[in-house]
C-alpha positions as a printed NumPy array, in Angstrom:
array([[ 41.649,  20.16 , 151.319],
       [ 40.741,  17.517, 148.998],
       [ 40.338,  14.902, 151.732],
       [ 38.239,  17.176, 153.729],
       [ 36.174,  18.199, 150.69 ],
       [ 35.102,  14.462, 150.017],
       [ 34.063,  13.859, 153.509],
       [ 32.228,  16.951, 153.826],
       [ 30.335,  16.694, 150.898],
       [ 29.351,  13.089, 151.421],
       [ 27.785,  14.297, 154.863],
       [ 25.816,  17.415, 152.844],
       [ 24.214,  15.098, 150.18 ],
       [ 20.882,  15.033, 151.562],
       [ 21.021,  18.8  , 152.372],
       [ 22.049,  19.454, 148.666],
       [ 19.022,  17.368, 147.721],
       [ 16.646,  19.654, 149.66 ],
       [ 18.568,  22.958, 148.582],
       [ 18.098,  22.007, 144.756],
       [ 14.782,  20.223, 145.271],
       [ 16.482,  17.224, 143.365],
       [ 16.294,  13.379, 144.166],
       [ 18.969,  12.17 , 146.319],
       [ 19.882,   9.816, 143.24 ],
       [ 20.577,  12.913, 140.985],
       [ 22.699,  14.974, 143.904],
       [ 24.562,  11.694, 144.525],
       [ 26.074,  12.4  , 140.974],
       [ 28.145,  15.337, 142.626],
       [ 30.147,  12.626, 144.348],
       [ 30.205,  10.203, 141.386],
       [ 31.396,  13.207, 138.885],
       [ 34.016,  14.02 , 141.146],
       [ 35.391,  10.367, 141.324],
       [ 34.883,  10.072, 137.388],
       [ 36.83 ,  13.198, 136.689],
       [ 39.362,  12.018, 139.094],
       [ 39.774,   8.838, 137.417],
       [ 40.137,  10.369, 134.019],
       [ 42.949,  12.675, 135.002],
       [ 45.133,  10.449, 137.325],
       [ 46.689,   8.459, 134.155],
       [ 48.262,  11.613, 132.952],
       [ 49.789,  12.562, 135.995],
       [ 53.658,  10.725, 135.095],
       [ 53.413,  12.329, 131.52 ],
       [ 52.301,  16.027, 132.635],
       [ 55.162,  15.69 , 135.345],
       [ 57.583,  14.903, 132.602],
       [ 56.315,  17.39 , 130.399],
       [ 55.87 ,  20.553, 132.346],
       [ 57.596,  19.647, 135.64 ],
       [ 55.891,  18.761, 138.85 ],
       [ 55.615,  21.956, 140.649],
       [ 53.567,  23.345, 137.73 ],
       [ 51.345,  20.382, 137.393],
       [ 50.82 ,  20.81 , 141.343],
       [ 50.06 ,  24.558, 140.775],
       [ 47.805,  23.926, 138.163],
       [ 46.01 ,  20.999, 140.32 ],
       [ 45.64 ,  23.524, 143.316],
       [ 44.297,  26.152, 140.919],
       [ 41.522,  23.835, 139.263],
       [ 40.448,  22.579, 142.8  ],
       [ 40.221,  25.795, 144.246],
       [ 38.346,  27.239, 141.068],
       [ 36.036,  24.167, 140.954],
       [ 35.268,  24.961, 144.934],
       [ 34.166,  28.854, 143.946],
       [ 32.099,  27.533, 140.982],
       [ 30.612,  24.886, 143.054],
       [ 29.629,  27.315, 145.767],
       [ 27.803,  29.39 , 142.897],
       [ 25.741,  26.603, 141.476],
       [ 22.353,  27.555, 140.587],
       [ 21.089,  23.852, 140.155],
       [ 22.11 ,  20.312, 140.191],
       [ 23.442,  19.975, 136.886],
       [ 25.696,  22.883, 137.271],
       [ 27.069,  21.462, 140.711],
       [ 27.629,  18.147, 139.132],
       [ 29.708,  20.256, 136.415],
       [ 31.72 ,  22.181, 138.811],
       [ 32.349,  19.02 , 140.966],
       [ 34.116,  17.685, 138.079],
       [ 36.255,  20.567, 137.492],
       [ 37.166,  19.959, 141.326],
       [ 37.961,  16.299, 140.366],
       [ 40.376,  17.22 , 137.86 ],
       [ 42.229,  19.119, 140.238],
       [ 42.017,  16.565, 143.022],
       [ 43.098,  13.642, 140.972],
       [ 46.654,  15.221, 140.32 ],
       [ 47.29 ,  16.556, 143.866],
       [ 47.855,  13.079, 145.552],
       [ 50.096,  11.143, 142.668],
       [ 52.186,  14.502, 142.028],
       [ 52.386,  15.249, 145.966],
       [ 53.546,  11.797, 146.459],
       [ 56.293,  11.805, 143.529],
       [ 57.592,  14.941, 144.834],
       [ 57.972,  13.402, 148.14 ],
       [ 59.336,  10.19 , 146.944],
       [ 61.989,  12.305, 144.794],
       [ 63.082,  14.677, 147.678],
       [ 63.263,  12.019, 150.637],
       [ 66.384,   9.796, 151.395],
       [ 65.422,   6.184, 150.512],
       [ 66.356,   5.408, 154.053],
       [ 64.025,   7.744, 155.687],
       [ 60.979,   7.353, 153.049],
       [ 58.915,   6.161, 156.077],
       [ 58.962,   9.123, 157.802],
       [ 58.303,  11.327, 154.798],
       [ 55.259,   9.171, 153.922],
       [ 54.171,   9.463, 157.465],
       [ 54.262,  13.298, 156.782],
       [ 52.17 ,  12.777, 153.692],
       [ 49.663,  10.716, 155.396],
       [ 48.784,  13.654, 157.823],
       [ 45.76 ,  14.606, 155.847],
       [ 44.28 ,  11.149, 156.696],
       [ 44.378,  11.797, 160.196],
       [ 42.662,  15.333, 159.763],
       [ 39.977,  14.422, 157.094],
       [ 37.89 ,  11.768, 158.639],
       [ 38.063,  13.256, 161.826],
       [ 37.212,  16.737, 160.854],
       [ 35.24 ,  16.21 , 157.528],
       [ 32.003,  15.05 , 159.192],
       [ 32.028,  17.474, 162.214],
       [ 32.764,  20.396, 160.091],
       [ 30.428,  19.449, 157.391],
       [ 27.577,  19.218, 159.875],
       [ 28.6  ,  22.523, 161.597],
       [ 28.688,  24.3  , 158.24 ],
       [ 25.41 ,  22.926, 157.429],
       [ 23.743,  23.659, 160.665],
       [ 25.203,  27.34 , 161.39 ],
       [ 25.377,  28.63 , 157.839],
       [ 24.526,  27.249, 154.317],
       [ 25.283,  24.636, 151.998],
       [ 27.617,  27.32 , 149.889],
       [ 29.888,  27.051, 152.537],
       [ 31.077,  23.412, 152.288],
       [ 32.9  ,  24.688, 149.07 ],
       [ 33.452,  28.115, 150.106],
       [ 35.548,  26.929, 152.99 ],
       [ 38.256,  25.523, 150.475],
       [ 39.176,  29.079, 149.227],
       [ 41.275,  30.429, 151.88 ],
       [ 42.8  ,  26.876, 152.198],
       [ 43.596,  26.706, 148.546],
       [ 44.938,  30.152, 148.614],
       [ 47.243,  29.453, 151.276],
       [ 48.402,  26.202, 149.749],
       [ 49.005,  28.158, 146.555],
       [ 51.296,  30.89 , 148.182],
       [ 53.134,  27.949, 149.984],
       [ 53.693,  26.181, 146.848],
       [ 54.824,  28.862, 144.897],
       [ 57.371,  29.915, 147.467],
       [ 58.459,  26.777, 149.058],
       [ 58.315,  23.878, 146.227],
       [ 61.781,  23.072, 144.845],
       [ 61.824,  24.09 , 141.183],
       [ 62.165,  21.214, 138.532],
       [ 62.873,  21.812, 134.961],
       [ 60.612,  19.743, 132.422],
       [ 62.427,  17.47 , 130.139],
       [ 63.831,  19.109, 126.853],
       [ 61.951,  19.012, 123.757],
       [ 63.873,  15.823, 122.77 ],
       [ 63.645,  13.961, 125.95 ],
       [ 60.158,  15.276, 126.917],
       [ 57.839,  12.048, 126.895],
       [ 55.356,  11.832, 124.191],
       [ 51.674,  11.631, 125.158],
       [ 50.576,   7.935, 124.66 ],
       [ 47.222,   8.913, 122.992],
       [ 45.689,   5.384, 122.166],
       [ 46.837,   4.735, 125.941],
       [ 45.059,   7.728, 126.999],
       [ 42.032,   6.903, 125.068],
       [ 41.756,   3.479, 126.468],
       [ 42.744,   3.909, 130.094],
       [ 40.97 ,   7.024, 131.078],
       [ 37.478,   6.234, 129.574],
       [ 38.066,   2.617, 130.811],
       [ 38.737,   3.896, 134.669],
       [ 35.664,   6.208, 134.332],
       [ 33.377,   3.478, 133.075],
       [ 34.626,   0.903, 135.475],
       [ 34.262,   3.133, 138.474],
       [ 30.858,   4.324, 136.832],
       [ 29.36 ,   0.949, 136.79 ],
       [ 30.718,  -0.383, 140.206],
       [ 29.253,   2.843, 141.601],
       [ 25.878,   2.142, 139.997],
       [ 25.916,  -1.333, 140.818],
       [ 26.851,  -0.593, 144.452],
       [ 23.71 ,   1.941, 144.423],
       [ 21.306,  -0.796, 143.14 ],
       [ 22.869,  -3.664, 145.062],
       [ 23.123,  -5.821, 141.795],
       [ 25.455,  -5.918, 138.403],
       [ 22.592,  -7.547, 136.605],
       [ 20.835,  -4.673, 134.848],
       [ 22.256,  -3.305, 131.197],
       [ 22.949,  -0.098, 132.873],
       [ 25.525,  -1.407, 135.196],
       [ 26.796,  -4.555, 133.312],
       [ 27.399,  -2.798, 130.125],
       [ 29.724,   0.159, 131.565],
       [ 31.452,  -2.207, 133.961],
       [ 32.428,  -4.725, 131.466],
       [ 33.217,  -2.269, 128.732],
       [ 35.549,  -0.413, 131.355],
       [ 37.111,  -3.633, 132.599],
       [ 37.972,  -4.49 , 128.776],
       [ 39.275,  -1.074, 128.081],
       [ 41.647,  -1.21 , 131.124],
       [ 42.853,  -4.78 , 130.001],
       [ 43.553,  -3.758, 126.522],
       [ 45.515,  -0.809, 127.811],
       [ 47.515,  -3.095, 130.096],
       [ 48.237,  -5.454, 127.092],
       [ 49.44 ,  -2.692, 124.939],
       [ 51.587,  -1.181, 127.662],
       [ 53.64 ,  -3.972, 128.087],
       [ 54.6  ,  -4.174, 124.211],
       [ 55.501,  -0.374, 123.558],
       [ 58.326,   1.451, 124.619],
       [ 56.733,   4.725, 126.245],
       [ 53.395,   3.849, 127.75 ],
       [ 51.175,   6.109, 129.631],
       [ 51.561,   4.045, 132.713],
       [ 54.767,   2.064, 133.293],
       [ 53.514,  -1.369, 134.307],
       [ 56.929,  -2.874, 133.639],
       [ 57.377,  -1.42 , 137.251],
       [ 55.487,  -4.828, 138.382],
       [ 58.855,  -6.562, 137.467],
       [ 59.968,  -5.22 , 140.699],
       [ 59.237,  -7.751, 143.459],
       [ 58.784,  -5.438, 146.079],
       [ 56.601,  -3.056, 144.09 ],
       [ 54.415,  -5.738, 142.936],
       [ 53.905,  -7.136, 146.238],
       [ 52.897,  -3.858, 147.642],
       [ 50.641,  -3.197, 144.913],
       [ 48.689,  -6.445, 145.454],
       [ 48.713,  -6.094, 149.392],
       [ 47.185,  -2.346, 148.993],
       [ 44.592,  -3.781, 146.433],
       [ 43.201,  -6.315, 149.24 ],
       [ 43.472,  -3.937, 152.029],
       [ 42.248,  -0.915, 150.297],
       [ 39.25 ,  -3.   , 149.116],
       [ 38.228,  -4.133, 152.711],
       [ 39.274,  -0.858, 154.604],
       [ 37.474,   1.619, 152.169],
       [ 34.787,  -1.038, 151.296],
       [ 33.868,  -0.903, 154.854],
       [ 33.782,   2.864, 155.647],
       [ 30.119,   3.366, 154.555],
       [ 28.895,   0.532, 157.136],
       [ 29.615,   2.796, 160.254],
       [ 27.388,   5.664, 159.367],
       [ 24.661,   3.358, 158.239],
       [ 24.819,   1.205, 161.386],
       [ 24.878,   4.035, 163.974],
       [ 21.966,   5.726, 161.814],
       [ 19.858,   2.99 , 160.47 ],
       [ 19.989,   0.294, 163.205],
       [ 20.81 ,   2.581, 166.168],
       [ 18.755,   5.274, 165.309],
       [ 21.306,   8.229, 166.017],
       [ 21.584,  11.705, 164.093],
       [ 24.19 ,  12.125, 161.397],
       [ 26.101,  14.385, 163.78 ],
       [ 26.446,  11.707, 166.382],
       [ 27.547,   9.136, 163.8  ],
       [ 30.139,  11.236, 162.604],
       [ 31.395,  12.102, 166.22 ],
       [ 31.361,   8.193, 166.851],
       [ 33.459,   7.838, 163.62 ],
       [ 35.863,  10.196, 164.881],
       [ 37.933,   8.148, 167.132],
       [ 38.578,   5.486, 164.393],
       [ 40.116,   8.122, 162.16 ],
       [ 42.164,   9.38 , 165.103],
       [ 43.444,   5.743, 165.593],
       [ 44.29 ,   5.499, 161.883],
       [ 46.348,   8.731, 161.674],
       [ 48.309,   8.427, 165.05 ],
       [ 49.135,   4.806, 164.148],
       [ 50.198,   5.604, 160.511],
       [ 52.626,   8.557, 162.122],
       [ 54.263,   5.845, 164.155],
       [ 54.477,   2.943, 161.985],
       [ 55.375,   4.638, 158.849],
       [ 58.298,   6.132, 160.635],
       [ 59.307,   2.751, 162.357],
       [ 59.363,   1.223, 158.83 ],
       [ 62.661,   2.868, 158.225],
       [ 64.056,   0.956, 161.184],
       [ 62.61 ,  -2.275, 161.274],
       [ 61.92 ,  -5.314, 159.082],
       [ 59.063,  -4.234, 156.686],
       [ 57.609,  -7.652, 156.036],
       [ 57.076,  -8.268, 159.96 ],
       [ 55.57 ,  -4.984, 160.678],
       [ 53.047,  -4.87 , 157.889],
       [ 51.94 ,  -8.425, 158.554],
       [ 51.565,  -7.383, 162.14 ],
       [ 49.131,  -4.479, 160.952],
       [ 46.995,  -6.532, 158.748],
       [ 46.487,  -9.105, 161.559],
       [ 45.452,  -6.477, 163.819],
       [ 43.306,  -4.618, 161.431],
       [ 41.59 ,  -7.842, 160.412],
       [ 41.108,  -8.768, 164.024],
       [ 39.352,  -5.403, 164.692],
       [ 37.154,  -5.857, 161.478],
       [ 36.185,  -9.376, 163.02 ],
       [ 35.357,  -8.067, 166.273],
       [ 33.218,  -5.471, 164.548],
       [ 31.406,  -7.855, 162.731],
       [ 30.945, -10.097, 165.93 ],
       [ 29.427,  -7.301, 167.871],
       [ 27.441,  -5.681, 164.739],
       [ 25.143,  -8.777, 165.02 ],
       [ 24.498,  -8.415, 168.78 ],
       [ 21.293,  -6.668, 169.802],
       [ 21.803,  -3.626, 171.971],
       [ 25.589,  -3.855, 172.18 ],
       [ 27.289,  -0.903, 174.23 ],
       [ 28.35 ,   1.839, 171.77 ],
       [ 32.023,   1.945, 173.302],
       [ 32.422,  -1.79 , 172.523],
       [ 31.929,  -1.12 , 168.652],
       [ 33.766,   1.994, 168.959],
       [ 36.568,   0.058, 170.531],
       [ 36.582,  -2.51 , 168.033],
       [ 36.508,  -0.079, 165.363],
       [ 39.516,   1.73 , 166.781],
       [ 41.737,  -1.512, 166.703],
       [ 40.856,  -1.942, 163.071],
       [ 42.026,   1.819, 162.34 ],
       [ 45.311,   1.04 , 164.442],
       [ 45.923,  -2.032, 161.855],
       [ 44.88 ,   0.166, 158.644],
       [ 47.537,   2.898, 160.063],
       [ 50.18 ,   0.088, 160.227],
       [ 49.553,  -1.237, 157.02 ],
       [ 48.625,   1.503, 154.558],
       [ 51.566,   4.321, 154.168],
       [ 54.186,   1.558, 155.425],
       [ 53.309,  -0.541, 152.598],
       [ 53.696,   2.242, 150.126],
       [ 57.061,   3.382, 151.434],
       [ 58.26 ,  -0.326, 151.309],
       [ 57.003,  -0.868, 147.664],
       [ 58.82 ,   2.204, 146.41 ],
       [ 61.734,   2.557, 148.391],
       [ 64.218,   0.546, 146.068],
       [ 62.796,   2.298, 142.662],
       [ 65.086,   4.797, 141.067],
       [ 64.053,   8.305, 141.871],
       [ 63.014,   8.878, 137.889],
       [ 60.426,   6.221, 138.471],
       [ 58.894,   8.065, 141.479],
       [ 56.251,   9.633, 138.869],
       [ 55.147,   6.325, 137.555],
       [ 54.982,   4.61 , 140.898],
       [ 52.885,   7.165, 142.44 ],
       [ 50.527,   7.354, 139.442],
       [ 50.267,   3.366, 139.626],
       [ 49.546,   3.406, 143.244],
       [ 46.973,   6.465, 142.81 ],
       [ 44.879,   4.15 , 140.066],
       [ 45.28 ,   1.016, 142.404],
       [ 43.441,   2.638, 145.166],
       [ 40.742,   4.427, 143.248],
       [ 39.937,   0.915, 141.493],
       [ 39.876,  -1.116, 144.455],
       [ 38.252,   1.273, 146.757],
       [ 35.686,   1.351, 144.299],
       [ 35.371,  -2.474, 144.134],
       [ 35.126,  -2.472, 147.867],
       [ 32.477,  -0.39 , 148.173],
       [ 30.453,  -2.055, 145.385],
       [ 30.798,  -5.337, 146.837],
       [ 29.827,  -4.05 , 150.586],
       [ 26.895,  -2.092, 149.086],
       [ 25.665,  -5.516, 146.999],
       [ 26.004,  -7.595, 150.203],
       [ 23.827,  -5.047, 152.191],
       [ 21.674,  -4.677, 149.28 ],
       [ 20.853,  -8.531, 148.69 ],
       [ 21.043,  -9.668, 152.543],
       [ 17.817,  -9.749, 154.776],
       [ 18.834,  -6.3  , 155.863],
       [ 19.369,  -5.259, 159.494],
       [ 22.022,  -6.781, 161.81 ],
       [ 22.786,  -9.699, 159.66 ],
       [ 23.522,  -8.103, 156.705],
       [ 25.98 ,  -5.43 , 158.686],
       [ 27.564,  -8.387, 160.207],
       [ 28.089, -10.005, 156.721],
       [ 29.456,  -7.229, 155.474],
       [ 31.899,  -6.573, 157.94 ],
       [ 33.081, -10.273, 158.059],
       [ 33.61 ,  -9.813, 154.192],
       [ 35.617,  -6.868, 154.714],
       [ 37.725,  -8.757, 157.603],
       [ 38.278, -11.6  , 155.202],
       [ 39.732,  -9.107, 152.654],
       [ 42.092,  -7.561, 155.098],
       [ 43.323, -10.998, 156.198],
       [ 43.844, -12.02 , 152.643],
       [ 46.446,  -9.039, 152.322],
       [ 48.702, -11.007, 154.806],
       [ 49.51 , -13.448, 151.737],
       [ 51.122, -11.038, 149.425],
       [ 52.748,  -9.083, 152.222],
       [ 54.642, -12.212, 152.831],
       [ 56.479, -11.275, 149.509],
       [ 57.544,  -7.822, 150.826],
       [ 61.148,  -7.374, 151.794],
       [ 62.091,  -8.977, 155.191],
       [ 65.078,  -6.528, 155.67 ],
       [ 65.412,  -2.928, 155.88 ],
       [ 66.673,  -0.953, 153.193]])
């Protein structure tokens, strides 16, 4: 539901701009507000799970997301829509880390890859179905339905969660973790400011203006201050001491570089098909569907195999394939009138490499951690993903904004993304070389 929502709303931004008679820059805040709320709430995930239990946190997140969807569908102007999207973000920010933590706790470490493969199913469904479903809803109904479609899904999810998720008692009053208030006041605003600055810098194609530079630097300073403090206190909001585990640290760095290149490149294909090839948004969405399918299917196979093969070898192979596919896409993006199937095929190669890398790396990084560290690990992975996806998007946007435009800029942006994927091979070399 949350992955579908993000992809659908991105497709619907021009339609929302028309419906509310608001500039596109204003309507883009519907996406930005969601991201900022998500960044602000993710750091509380581990503490909340320890305080009231993972199941209750997950149910709360589902209620917030579904309620936010209903409110967004009832929005009467752009500011109200932006506010209600923030409510959605508060719920959406908890769904992934809490869901991952529950999965890690329930799974046998020897079969963690299989569990992660199941957890990755939304990555198969979202990018494939989101653009197509969003275009269909906008063409045949109205913008309200891009949010109303979440209500039946949210209702079914709540019923299933109540009935099927195992009860987990929160820690007793004496053992319950205390909320690290100074840490929260540093990390949540720091992440929000950092992601806001990166988003604005990406939109403007530069980071030199005060409106971009000040929040970016302030956010980075707050995050750095949080990190320094967390290493000195006994019960920090986010347990950074997990990075002392070699596999977890190597996994975090591998994912940071790969996420930066992979998610940063996601804005390139729609722009290429629409601006350089003159295709419609619906056609661009359909041409992107095979890549999403390749990612999802490769992830299902690779994440299961990671339980049985040497992780380092398998993940490095995925990185090489992903970087090769991205490099082929860069090469062809600069060619005039290249056949569409060739661009799609090279993008699918990149997708296969991505599916072989993302979830298998998460499984490998967390396999040896004690189950009582699952909440802290999933929270760290969620924050890591959000930061580096935003860095990648901003970096690619700046390259496009400062380049010469046209095929040359697209080619350079794809080449930078390929280089980032390739760099992930270095920290992946520090991942465990044996199973288990």
